[in-house]
Amino acid sequence: MLRCLTRYWHPTLVTLIFTLLFFNSASYATEEGAESAESAESAESAESAESAENSESTEDTEISQETAPLTLDTKVEVPHALWLPVDSEEVEEEVPTMALTPAPPLEPPPLKSITLMLDWYLSPQHAALLIAQERGLYARQGLEVDIQSPADPSIAIKLLSAGEVDLALTRQPLLHLQAHNGAPITRIATLIETSLTAVIVMGEEQAETEHTLAGLHYGYTTGEGRELSIPRLLPRSVQQTDDFTPPVNLHFDPIRALREGQIDAVADGFYHYLPQQLATEGISTHIIRFDELDIPRHDGLVVLANSDTLARRAETWSRFTLALEEASHWIIDNPTAAWELLISAYPMLENDANSAAWNDILRRMALSPAALDSRRYKAFETFLLNVGLIEATLPVSRLAVDPHSI
């Protein structure tokens, strides 16, 4: 009987075990589904909370960026509308890369005006001044030069001393004499390096002695003739005789005096022109040069400036002499063209006397107008002291300067 019961209990036990396993599996599946739903719900809640947190953080950041000052570390977002790619269709026009029209040219600075008064009427000895004018060399140096001829040669230095003109021409001996008389004048340039004047004597050249020269009746045009050459021609002993005829002032008209026989000689005539002009009237003459009278060699034609404004206007005078230098070199290199330009621009210069003097003047022209021969000016001061015309010498710097070195 026990064996019978054992045979029927075994299937029952197996069935019971399978039943319990089935219910256990179902229960586990139900719990896992519930946990999954809960997990999904928790994830959704967490994500929603994080999104809310990010939204609040963004708003806080924006508020913070609006209120906080910008620094190098500040994050800045540029709106899309303001940051378009170069090839974007929203760009309506291309930005120009260069100006469509060139800038207007700069106007040159105005020229500085200068008034220059000649020593007398125009002549070939003024060639450097005139050529510089005609070839635009003054303008190239920023200058505009007004060249004037005086009605009376004696007024040029007076006008310069009074500041009525900026520059004036004279001869070196007159510079010394006028400076010792108190005129505020200083040489800044040399046009002609040798004397242009000499004693012009009526008649053919002959073996003259001190006696024959002392017996002539002299005239003069400037202080150069009166103070320098006449005392060398007329010893004091001759001047003290009863029949002595004093020299006369010719008032810058020596031709008329010689033609009319009022005098026998001019103490300071221009030897390039006066003998030729008299020769056209059949009057023969000969010359006695100043070095034969032991008068030191000196500059024949110089440009003067006012001593009181010399330092202030040094740059202007430097540029002026540069224009003269360029003109002088062009004249020497092109003598024929220079002469043609002169008589074309100034027809009054075209005559036989000037044409005959042209080549000789070229040989005496200063190629470095500003250059100063200090020895020459010092020697002339010593000469004036020795002959008793001055009581003390002036320093060379008071009489002449190189404007490039001021």
Short mmCIF file of C-alpha atoms in Angstrom, two decimals, residues 23 50 118 130 140 164 174 182 193 212 387:
data_model
loop_
_atom_site.label_atom_id
_atom_site.label_comp_id
_atom_site.label_asym_id
_atom_site.label_seq_id
_atom_site.Cartn_x
_atom_site.Cartn_y
_atom_site.Cartn_z
CA PHE A 23 3.16 31.95 -9.81
CA GLU A 50 17.32 69.54 -15.25
CA LEU A 118 70.36 146.45 -58.43
CA LEU A 130 68.44 137.26 -64.43
CA ARG A 140 62.33 125.88 -57.27
CA GLU A 164 62.52 148.90 -47.58
CA LEU A 174 81.56 150.48 -50.99
CA GLY A 182 77.12 152.58 -39.58
CA GLU A 193 84.93 138.00 -58.28
CA THR A 212 101.18 163.26 -65.69
CA VAL A 387 95.65 154.76 -45.75
#
